[in-house]
Short mmCIF file of C-alpha atoms in Angstrom, two decimals:
data_model
loop_
_atom_site.label_atom_id
_atom_site.label_comp_id
_atom_site.label_asym_id
_atom_site.label_seq_id
_atom_site.Cartn_x
_atom_site.Cartn_y
_atom_site.Cartn_z
CA MET L 175 91.06 72.25 93.84
CA LYS L 176 90.14 73.99 90.59
CA ILE L 177 90.73 77.59 89.64
CA ASP L 178 87.53 79.55 88.96
CA TYR L 179 88.38 81.21 85.66
CA ALA L 180 84.80 82.32 85.03
CA GLY L 181 84.79 84.01 88.42
CA ARG L 182 88.02 85.81 87.58
CA LEU L 183 86.54 87.11 84.34
CA ARG L 184 83.44 88.35 86.17
CA GLN L 185 85.66 90.10 88.70
CA ALA L 186 87.64 91.75 85.88
CA GLN L 187 84.40 92.93 84.29
CA ALA L 188 83.27 94.43 87.59
CA ARG L 189 86.60 96.24 87.95
CA LEU L 190 86.22 97.59 84.41
CA GLY L 191 82.96 99.22 85.42
CA GLU L 192 84.44 100.59 88.65
CA MET L 193 87.39 102.11 86.78
CA GLY L 194 85.28 103.63 84.02
CA THR L 195 86.99 101.53 81.34
CA ASP L 196 84.84 100.49 78.40
CA LEU L 197 87.05 97.84 76.80
CA MET L 198 90.01 95.74 77.85
CA ALA L 199 92.14 93.87 75.30
CA ILE L 200 94.43 91.11 76.56
CA PRO L 201 97.04 89.58 74.22
CA PRO L 202 98.59 86.11 74.66
CA GLY L 203 100.58 85.82 77.87
CA ASP L 204 100.26 85.59 81.62
CA ASN L 205 97.15 87.75 81.94
CA LEU L 206 95.33 85.61 79.39
CA ILE L 207 96.27 82.50 81.35
CA TYR L 208 95.01 84.20 84.51
CA LEU L 209 91.60 84.90 82.96
CA LEU L 210 91.12 81.85 80.73
CA GLY L 211 93.63 79.21 81.84
CA PHE L 212 95.02 79.16 78.30
CA THR L 213 97.17 81.22 75.97
CA PRO L 214 98.05 80.72 72.31
CA ILE L 215 101.70 81.02 71.38
CA PRO L 216 102.15 84.71 70.52
CA ASP L 217 103.24 85.60 67.01
CA GLU L 218 102.61 88.27 64.38
CA ARG L 219 98.88 87.43 64.14
CA PRO L 220 96.57 89.66 66.23
CA CYS L 221 94.94 87.71 69.04
CA TYR L 222 92.99 89.33 71.89
CA LEU L 223 90.58 88.56 74.66
CA LEU L 224 88.17 91.50 74.41
CA VAL L 225 86.29 92.31 77.60
CA THR L 226 83.64 94.93 78.41
CA PRO L 227 81.75 95.32 81.69
CA ALA L 228 78.89 93.29 80.16
CA ALA L 229 80.40 90.86 77.65
CA ALA L 230 83.54 89.16 76.35
CA ALA L 231 84.81 87.78 73.05
CA PHE L 232 87.98 86.09 71.84
CA LEU L 233 89.60 87.13 68.55
CA VAL L 234 91.86 84.29 67.39
CA PRO L 235 93.71 83.26 64.25
CA SER L 236 92.11 80.19 62.69
CA LEU L 237 95.10 78.00 63.55
CA ASN L 238 94.33 78.57 67.26
CA ALA L 239 90.55 78.26 67.08
CA GLU L 240 90.12 74.54 67.80
CA GLN L 241 92.57 74.70 70.69
CA ALA L 242 90.75 77.71 72.11
CA LYS L 243 87.43 75.83 72.02
CA VAL L 244 88.89 73.24 74.37
CA HIS L 245 89.67 75.88 76.98
CA THR L 246 86.85 78.42 76.80
CA THR L 247 83.17 78.70 75.95
CA LEU L 248 83.47 82.39 75.11
CA PRO L 249 82.33 83.45 71.63
CA LEU L 250 85.24 82.98 69.24
CA PHE L 251 85.86 85.20 66.24
CA ALA L 252 88.42 83.46 64.05
CA TYR L 253 90.10 84.66 60.90
CA ALA L 254 92.20 82.99 58.23
CA ASP L 255 95.69 84.18 57.37
CA ALA L 256 94.56 85.06 53.85
CA ASP L 257 91.73 87.28 55.12
CA GLY L 258 93.37 89.19 57.94
CA PRO L 259 91.71 90.13 61.23
CA GLN L 260 89.66 93.21 60.27
CA ALA L 261 86.36 91.48 59.45
CA ALA L 262 86.53 89.17 62.47
CA LEU L 263 87.35 92.12 64.70
CA ALA L 264 84.33 93.99 63.34
CA GLN L 265 82.14 90.97 64.14
CA ALA L 266 83.56 90.85 67.65
CA ALA L 267 82.83 94.56 68.06
CA ALA L 268 79.23 94.00 66.98
CA HIS L 269 78.89 91.16 69.49
CA LEU L 270 80.23 93.38 72.26
CA LYS L 271 77.80 96.16 71.23
CA LEU L 272 80.53 98.72 71.73
CA ARG L 273 80.79 101.36 69.05
CA SER L 274 83.07 104.05 70.44
CA PRO L 275 84.76 103.21 73.75
CA ARG L 276 85.98 106.22 75.67
CA ARG L 277 88.76 104.27 77.34
CA LEU L 278 90.66 101.22 76.14
CA ALA L 279 92.91 99.25 78.50
CA ALA L 280 95.50 97.21 76.61
CA GLY L 281 97.85 94.51 77.82
CA GLU L 282 101.34 95.90 78.34
CA THR L 283 102.97 93.13 76.27
CA MET L 284 100.83 93.78 73.20
CA ARG L 285 102.70 94.38 69.95
CA ALA L 286 102.55 97.96 68.74
CA ASP L 287 100.93 97.02 65.42
CA HIS L 288 98.25 95.01 67.23
CA LEU L 289 97.52 97.95 69.52
CA LEU L 290 97.30 100.31 66.55
CA LEU L 291 94.73 98.01 64.94
CA LEU L 292 92.52 98.29 68.03
CA MET L 293 93.00 102.05 68.26
CA GLU L 294 92.08 102.49 64.60
CA THR L 295 89.07 100.17 64.89
CA TRP L 296 87.55 102.11 67.78
CA GLY L 297 89.11 105.54 67.32
CA VAL L 298 90.92 105.48 70.63
CA ALA L 299 93.52 108.22 70.97
CA ARG L 300 95.25 107.17 74.17
CA PRO L 301 94.93 103.67 75.68
CA ALA L 302 95.54 102.76 79.31
CA LEU L 303 97.31 99.69 80.70
CA ALA L 304 95.27 96.58 81.47
CA SER L 305 97.79 95.70 84.17
CA ASP L 306 96.36 98.53 86.29
CA LEU L 307 93.19 96.46 86.47
CA ILE L 308 94.52 92.89 86.54
CA ALA L 309 97.71 93.20 88.60
CA PRO L 310 95.85 93.71 91.90
CA MET L 311 93.73 90.66 91.13
CA ARG L 312 96.77 88.54 90.36
CA ALA L 313 98.73 89.71 93.40
CA ARG L 314 96.51 87.98 95.96
CA LYS L 315 96.62 84.25 95.36
CA ASP L 316 93.61 82.07 96.13
CA PRO L 317 93.89 78.63 97.79
CA ALA L 318 93.98 76.82 94.44
CA GLU L 319 96.90 78.94 93.27
CA ILE L 320 98.78 78.46 96.53
CA GLU L 321 98.35 74.71 96.23
CA ILE L 322 99.87 74.76 92.74
CA LEU L 323 102.71 77.00 93.94
CA HIS L 324 103.52 74.47 96.66
CA ARG L 325 103.76 71.72 94.04
CA SER L 326 105.83 73.92 91.75
CA ALA L 327 108.20 74.72 94.63
CA ALA L 328 108.68 71.00 95.26
CA THR L 329 110.02 70.57 91.72
CA ALA L 330 112.53 73.37 92.37
CA ASP L 331 113.64 71.65 95.58
CA ALA L 332 114.26 68.45 93.62
CA ALA L 333 116.20 70.34 90.95
CA THR L 334 118.34 72.03 93.61
CA GLU L 335 119.23 68.70 95.19
CA ALA L 336 120.24 67.42 91.75
CA ALA L 337 122.40 70.50 91.22
CA PHE L 338 124.14 69.88 94.55
CA ARG L 339 124.90 66.30 93.48
CA ALA L 340 126.35 67.53 90.17
CA CYS L 341 128.71 70.01 91.86
CA ARG L 342 132.22 68.58 91.85
CA PRO L 343 135.67 69.77 90.76
CA GLY L 344 135.98 69.54 86.99
CA ALA L 345 132.27 69.78 86.25
CA THR L 346 131.21 72.84 84.30
CA GLU L 347 128.47 75.24 85.27
CA LEU L 348 126.55 73.92 82.27
CA ASP L 349 126.88 70.35 83.59
CA VAL L 350 125.27 71.41 86.85
CA ALA L 351 122.55 73.30 85.00
CA ASP L 352 121.77 70.26 82.84
CA ALA L 353 121.41 68.08 85.93
CA ALA L 354 119.01 70.60 87.46
CA ALA L 355 116.95 70.86 84.27
CA SER L 356 116.58 67.08 84.03
CA ALA L 357 115.50 66.89 87.67
CA PHE L 358 112.91 69.61 87.12
CA ARG L 359 111.27 67.56 84.38
CA GLU L 360 111.52 64.31 86.33
CA ALA L 361 109.79 66.01 89.27
CA GLY L 362 106.88 67.07 87.07
CA ALA L 363 107.73 70.61 85.98
CA GLU L 364 106.24 71.47 82.60
CA GLU L 365 108.86 74.09 81.84
CA VAL L 366 112.41 74.89 82.92
CA CYS L 367 112.62 78.68 83.04
CA PHE L 368 116.20 79.29 84.14
CA THR L 369 119.17 77.43 85.61
CA LEU L 370 121.62 80.04 86.84
CA ILE L 371 124.84 78.42 88.08
CA ALA L 372 127.47 80.93 89.19
CA SER L 373 130.76 79.46 90.40
CA GLY L 374 133.74 81.14 92.04
CA PRO L 375 134.18 84.78 90.93
CA ASN L 376 131.18 84.43 88.60
CA GLY L 377 129.04 84.46 91.73
CA ALA L 378 129.74 88.18 92.08
CA PHE L 379 127.43 88.74 89.08
CA PRO L 380 123.83 88.49 90.41
CA HIS L 381 122.49 87.43 86.99
CA HIS L 382 125.49 85.54 85.68
CA HIS L 383 125.06 83.68 82.39
CA THR L 384 125.74 80.02 83.12
CA GLY L 385 128.80 78.99 81.13
CA ALA L 386 131.65 76.58 80.56
CA ARG L 387 133.74 77.50 83.60
CA ARG L 388 134.88 74.39 85.46
CA LEU L 389 134.23 74.21 89.17
CA GLN L 390 137.33 74.16 91.35
CA ALA L 391 138.07 73.13 94.93
CA GLY L 392 137.23 76.03 97.21
CA ASP L 393 134.60 77.51 94.89
CA ALA L 394 131.38 78.93 96.22
CA VAL L 395 128.59 78.00 93.81
CA GLY L 396 125.33 79.92 93.59
CA ILE L 397 122.39 77.82 92.38
CA ASP L 398 119.38 79.89 91.27
CA LEU L 399 116.66 77.81 89.62
CA GLY L 400 113.15 78.35 88.33
CA GLY L 401 110.57 76.23 86.57
CA ARG L 402 106.85 76.15 85.94
CA LEU L 403 104.09 73.72 86.83
CA GLY L 404 100.42 74.26 86.06
CA HIS L 405 101.41 77.67 84.64
CA TYR L 406 102.82 78.76 88.04
CA SER L 407 106.46 79.58 88.64
CA SER L 408 109.06 78.43 91.13
CA ASP L 409 112.24 80.24 92.14
CA ILE L 410 114.91 79.26 94.64
CA THR L 411 118.55 80.11 95.37
CA ARG L 412 120.89 78.06 97.51
CA MET L 413 124.67 77.92 97.98
CA ALA L 414 127.25 75.15 97.77
CA VAL L 415 130.97 75.23 98.54
CA LEU L 416 133.45 72.70 97.19
CA ASP L 417 135.56 71.76 100.22
CA ASP L 418 135.50 73.57 103.54
CA PRO L 419 134.22 77.16 103.31
CA SER L 420 136.68 79.90 104.24
CA PRO L 421 136.08 82.09 107.30
CA ARG L 422 135.29 85.01 104.95
CA TYR L 423 132.69 82.95 103.13
CA GLN L 424 131.18 81.82 106.42
CA LYS L 425 130.84 85.43 107.57
CA VAL L 426 129.15 86.51 104.35
CA HIS L 427 126.80 83.53 104.32
CA ALA L 428 125.86 84.10 107.96
CA THR L 429 125.14 87.76 107.20
CA VAL L 430 122.86 86.91 104.28
CA GLU L 431 121.09 84.28 106.38
CA ALA L 432 120.52 86.84 109.12
CA ALA L 433 119.13 89.24 106.52
CA VAL L 434 116.67 86.59 105.31
CA GLN L 435 115.53 85.97 108.86
CA ALA L 436 115.13 89.69 109.54
CA ALA L 437 113.06 90.18 106.40
CA MET L 438 110.83 87.21 107.19
CA ALA L 439 110.31 88.50 110.73
CA ALA L 440 109.36 91.92 109.37
CA ALA L 441 106.90 90.51 106.83
CA LYS L 442 103.50 90.75 108.50
CA PRO L 443 100.05 91.43 107.01
CA GLY L 444 99.68 95.11 106.18
CA VAL L 445 103.37 95.93 106.54
CA PRO L 446 104.70 98.10 103.67
CA ALA L 447 106.97 96.27 101.23
CA ARG L 448 109.71 98.81 101.86
CA GLN L 449 109.82 97.83 105.54
CA VAL L 450 110.76 94.26 104.58
CA ASP L 451 113.48 95.54 102.27
CA ARG L 452 114.78 97.80 105.00
CA ALA L 453 114.93 94.95 107.52
CA ALA L 454 117.16 92.86 105.25
CA ARG L 455 119.29 95.80 104.13
CA LYS L 456 119.93 96.99 107.69
CA VAL L 457 121.51 93.65 108.65
CA ILE L 458 123.83 93.71 105.64
CA GLU L 459 124.77 97.35 106.12
CA GLU L 460 125.58 96.86 109.80
CA ALA L 461 127.85 93.95 108.88
CA GLY L 462 129.82 96.26 106.58
CA PHE L 463 128.60 94.84 103.25
CA GLY L 464 125.94 97.40 102.35
CA GLU L 465 127.58 98.52 99.11
CA PHE L 466 127.63 94.92 97.90
CA PHE L 467 123.85 94.38 98.22
CA VAL L 468 123.02 95.75 94.78
CA HIS L 469 119.39 94.80 94.19
CA ARG L 470 115.96 94.83 95.82
CA THR L 471 115.09 92.28 98.49
CA GLY L 472 112.40 90.54 96.48
CA HIS L 473 109.72 90.32 93.82
CA GLY L 474 106.28 88.81 93.48
CA LEU L 475 105.86 85.41 91.87
CA GLY L 476 102.95 83.57 90.30
CA LEU L 477 102.15 83.14 86.63
CA ALA L 478 105.26 85.24 85.95
CA ASP L 479 108.73 84.80 87.42
CA HIS L 480 108.70 88.48 88.40
CA GLU L 481 105.46 90.33 89.13
CA PRO L 482 104.07 92.65 91.84
CA PRO L 483 104.61 93.14 94.69
CA TYR L 484 108.22 94.31 94.45
CA ILE L 485 110.10 94.39 97.75
CA THR L 486 112.04 97.61 97.29
CA GLY L 487 113.11 100.36 99.64
CA THR L 488 110.63 102.80 98.08
CA ASN L 489 107.49 100.66 97.74
CA PRO L 490 104.82 101.74 100.26
CA GLU L 491 102.37 99.03 99.14
CA PRO L 492 101.05 97.02 102.11
CA LEU L 493 101.65 93.28 101.88
CA GLU L 494 98.21 91.69 102.07
CA VAL L 495 97.29 88.15 103.02
CA GLY L 496 97.64 85.95 99.92
CA VAL L 497 100.49 87.78 98.21
CA VAL L 498 103.44 85.61 97.20
CA PHE L 499 106.93 87.07 96.93
CA SER L 500 110.62 86.30 97.22
CA ILE L 501 112.98 87.25 100.00
CA GLU L 502 116.45 87.09 98.46
CA PRO L 503 119.12 89.36 99.90
CA GLY L 504 122.63 88.92 98.53
CA ILE L 505 126.21 90.05 98.92
CA TYR L 506 128.41 90.14 95.81
CA LEU L 507 132.16 90.61 96.21
CA PRO L 508 133.83 91.41 92.85
CA GLY L 509 136.60 88.99 91.96
CA GLU L 510 135.78 86.70 94.90
CA PHE L 511 132.30 85.19 95.16
CA GLY L 512 128.67 86.01 95.81
CA VAL L 513 126.10 84.70 98.26
CA ARG L 514 122.35 84.91 97.71
CA LEU L 515 119.69 82.96 99.59
CA GLU L 516 116.17 83.01 98.22
CA GLU L 517 112.90 81.95 99.74
CA ILE L 518 109.48 82.22 98.11
CA VAL L 519 106.90 83.03 100.78
CA VAL L 520 103.15 83.50 101.01
CA MET L 521 101.70 86.08 103.36
CA THR L 522 99.31 84.51 105.86
CA GLU L 523 97.53 85.91 108.91
CA ARG L 524 100.53 84.66 110.91
CA GLY L 525 103.15 86.21 108.65
CA ALA L 526 105.38 84.97 105.83
CA GLU L 527 105.45 81.20 105.31
CA ARG L 528 107.93 79.66 102.91
CA PHE L 529 107.25 77.13 100.18
CA SER L 530 110.64 75.39 100.02
CA ALA L 531 111.49 72.54 102.36
CA LEU L 532 115.25 72.90 101.79
CA PRO L 533 117.48 74.36 104.53
CA ARG L 534 119.46 77.48 103.71
CA GLU L 535 122.80 76.51 105.20
CA VAL L 536 125.67 76.11 102.76
CA ARG L 537 125.95 72.64 101.25
CA VAL L 538 129.58 71.59 101.74
CA ILE L 539 130.70 69.20 99.01
CA LYS L 540 133.87 67.14 99.46
#
């Protein structure tokens, strides 16, 4: 199943007209991949996809021109390093037949100097954010995207199994991370995004930096992994314990598992994101660990590791069919350990359905 990039661009152009925006400029990054299926490596050279309600053009440095031709049939306006982008940008403006746009929507990751060039070219005093237009399009995944996300999730499952196998007393967190990274690539992932291995007391830091600490008997080990396949991300968190888990660990793990189940049960089409967060948080609070659940319940996932919708206690946004997001409650006990369990789910007419095939129970390693 192929992604209809031309259809996406037409939809973006229609939304431009609906929002009264004359010109949208997208720099290299996730939004460019969403619209074209390709992005140059960003650097100091200005590079934009320029879109109006009626036309589109691609301003590219000459070193990216041949590669761009492979991925798009849009008119290309290339410039050499020695010449700079001004003349090519003027040619693109003439092609777009847009002399003085009233409203410019710029990609939020655009460099300030690149944005200033656009503002000076068209005399725009105050640009808007292109994400206001594209984020709602990206939030609802089509069947082709969901198929890729399933395949991407399978690589994360394989990497997690490899991490479990690497967990043993004496191994370092980095050893476990290396095993996971190798498994990602062997399973077909095109990129390893992060391999967060948090052992023992390091697990109390939700975003611990994987390091040289050696795993010890009795350690709880958090394994949070993410990769990318076909431009689409994966993200999973599972727990291992070296030797039999303590009663305290078992209680915490069971509480987090119950929170995951409550959030998944609450996640139905049209339900506000905050209701899902509240369902998970209520379980943890009632178990007496509320102060140790220090982050939101989840985030969207797709071309980016983190994107809308965000599953927070204040987000009233309804969760529509096709949105993909994480459910990842956690409890972090300073000086002891942390437990987080993460599922990536897609909203269907029936409710939230997970991508991972791995169980969430603690993996006991002896």
